[in-house]
Tab-separated table of C-alpha atoms in Angstrom:
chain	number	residue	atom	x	y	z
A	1285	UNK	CA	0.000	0.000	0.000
A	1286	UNK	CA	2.937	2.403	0.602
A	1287	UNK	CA	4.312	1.438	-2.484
A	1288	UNK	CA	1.326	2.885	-4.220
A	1289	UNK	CA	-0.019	-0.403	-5.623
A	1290	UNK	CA	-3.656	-0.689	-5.621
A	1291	UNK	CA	-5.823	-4.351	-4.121
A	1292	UNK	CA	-5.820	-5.452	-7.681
A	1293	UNK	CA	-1.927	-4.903	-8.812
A	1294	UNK	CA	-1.160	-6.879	-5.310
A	1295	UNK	CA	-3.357	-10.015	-6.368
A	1296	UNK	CA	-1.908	-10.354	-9.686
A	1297	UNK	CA	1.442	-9.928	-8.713
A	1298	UNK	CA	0.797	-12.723	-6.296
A	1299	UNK	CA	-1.444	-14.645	-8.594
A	1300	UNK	CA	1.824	-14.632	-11.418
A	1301	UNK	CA	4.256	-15.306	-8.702
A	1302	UNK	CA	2.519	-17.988	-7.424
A	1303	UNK	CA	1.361	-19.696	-10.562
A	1304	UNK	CA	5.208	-19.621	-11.555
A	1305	UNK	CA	5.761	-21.839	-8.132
A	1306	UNK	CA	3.552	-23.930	-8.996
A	1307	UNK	CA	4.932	-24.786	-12.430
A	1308	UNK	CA	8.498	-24.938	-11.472
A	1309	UNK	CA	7.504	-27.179	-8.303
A	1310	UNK	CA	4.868	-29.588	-10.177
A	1311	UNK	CA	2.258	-28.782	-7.076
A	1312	UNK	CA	-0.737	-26.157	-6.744
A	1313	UNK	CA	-0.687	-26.869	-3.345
A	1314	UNK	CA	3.133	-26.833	-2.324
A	1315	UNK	CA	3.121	-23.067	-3.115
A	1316	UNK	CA	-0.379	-22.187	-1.929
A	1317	UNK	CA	0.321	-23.182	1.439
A	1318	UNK	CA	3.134	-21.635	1.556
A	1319	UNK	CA	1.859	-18.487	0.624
A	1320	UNK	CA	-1.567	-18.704	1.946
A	1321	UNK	CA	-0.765	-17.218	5.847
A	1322	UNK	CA	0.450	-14.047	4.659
A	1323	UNK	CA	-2.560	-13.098	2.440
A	1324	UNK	CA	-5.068	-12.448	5.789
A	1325	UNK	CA	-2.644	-9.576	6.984
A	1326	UNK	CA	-2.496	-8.164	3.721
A	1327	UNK	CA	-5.920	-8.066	2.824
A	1328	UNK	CA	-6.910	-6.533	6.091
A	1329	UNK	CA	-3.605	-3.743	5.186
A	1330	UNK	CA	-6.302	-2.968	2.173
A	1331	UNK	CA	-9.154	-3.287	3.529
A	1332	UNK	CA	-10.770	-5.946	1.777
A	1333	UNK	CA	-12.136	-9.467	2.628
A	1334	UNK	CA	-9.474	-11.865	2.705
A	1335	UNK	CA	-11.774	-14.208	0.083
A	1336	UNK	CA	-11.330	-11.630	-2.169
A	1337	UNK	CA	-7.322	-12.418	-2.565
A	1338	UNK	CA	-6.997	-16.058	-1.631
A	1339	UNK	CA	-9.568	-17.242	-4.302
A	1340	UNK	CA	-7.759	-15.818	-7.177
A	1341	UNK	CA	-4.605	-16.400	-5.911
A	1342	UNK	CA	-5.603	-20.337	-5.086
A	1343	UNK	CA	-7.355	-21.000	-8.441
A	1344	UNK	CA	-4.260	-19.389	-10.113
A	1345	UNK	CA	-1.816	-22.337	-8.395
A	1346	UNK	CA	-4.348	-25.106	-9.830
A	1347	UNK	CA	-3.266	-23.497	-13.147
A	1348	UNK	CA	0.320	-23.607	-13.121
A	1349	UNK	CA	-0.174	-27.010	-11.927
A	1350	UNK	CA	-1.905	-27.547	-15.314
A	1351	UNK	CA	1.349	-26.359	-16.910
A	1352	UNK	CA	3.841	-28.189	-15.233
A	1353	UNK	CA	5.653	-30.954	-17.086
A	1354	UNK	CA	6.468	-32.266	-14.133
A	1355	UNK	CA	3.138	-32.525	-12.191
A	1356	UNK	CA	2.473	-35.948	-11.037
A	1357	UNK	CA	-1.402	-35.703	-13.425
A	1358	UNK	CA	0.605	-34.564	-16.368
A	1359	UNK	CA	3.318	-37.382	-15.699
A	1360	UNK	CA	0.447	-40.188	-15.489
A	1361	UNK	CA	-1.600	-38.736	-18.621
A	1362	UNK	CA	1.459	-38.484	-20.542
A	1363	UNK	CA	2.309	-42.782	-19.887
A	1364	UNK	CA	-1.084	-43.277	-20.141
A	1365	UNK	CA	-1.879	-41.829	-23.823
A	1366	UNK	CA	2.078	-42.658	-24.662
A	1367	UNK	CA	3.374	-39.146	-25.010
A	1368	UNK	CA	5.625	-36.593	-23.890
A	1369	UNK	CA	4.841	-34.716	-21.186
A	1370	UNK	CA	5.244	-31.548	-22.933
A	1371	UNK	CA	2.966	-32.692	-25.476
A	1372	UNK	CA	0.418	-32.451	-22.574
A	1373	UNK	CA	1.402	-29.197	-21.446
A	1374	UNK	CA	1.465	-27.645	-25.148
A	1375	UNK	CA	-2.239	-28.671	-25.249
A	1376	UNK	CA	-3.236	-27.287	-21.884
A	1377	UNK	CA	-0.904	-24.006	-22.214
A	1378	UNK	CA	-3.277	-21.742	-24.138
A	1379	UNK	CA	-6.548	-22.879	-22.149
A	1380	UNK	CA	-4.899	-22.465	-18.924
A	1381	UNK	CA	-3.074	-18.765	-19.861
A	1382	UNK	CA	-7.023	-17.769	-21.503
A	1383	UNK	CA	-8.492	-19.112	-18.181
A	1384	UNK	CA	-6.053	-17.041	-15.684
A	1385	UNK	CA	-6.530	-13.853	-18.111
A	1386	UNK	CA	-10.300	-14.304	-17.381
A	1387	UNK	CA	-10.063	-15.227	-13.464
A	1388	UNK	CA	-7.796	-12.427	-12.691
């Protein structure tokens, strides 16, 4: 807030950064939780419901999971239809980036 960022700016810098967790560590949840005690204090610093930060910010993990060649679904999809994992995660890319566009 002292910075001069606004509710919005805060959510989808934390949204990005935590999406970008949970791609490089295969797990929604690993960086959620993680994350998920500061966000009361800060929405209270701006005033706002703290529902109104964690539910972007949560759905925003589930879709860097999505994108994460190394997630354990994309690892088990992958043997299971005989591909690579990227394969997967080349098909699920554009959804997922049109889908966090639209929740944020």
């Amino acid at each position: 807030k002292n910075a001069g960022f606004g509710v919005l700016t805060i959510i989808i810098a934390v949204s990005i950064l935590l999406a970008v967790c949970a791609f490089l560590m295969g797990s929604g949840n690993a960086a959620f939780f993680s994350f998920a005690p500061l966000i009361p204090n800060i929405a209270k610093h701006f005033g706002v419901e703290t529902i109104t930060m964690i539910a972007p910010i949560q759905i925003m993990t589930g879709f860097g999971r999505c994108v994460s060649p190394i997630a354990p679904a994309i690892l088990a999809i992958s043997a299971i239809a005989k591909v690579s994992p990227f394969a997967v995660v080349k098909r699920t890319a554009i959804p997922m980036l049109v889908a966090a566009i639209v929740n944020v």
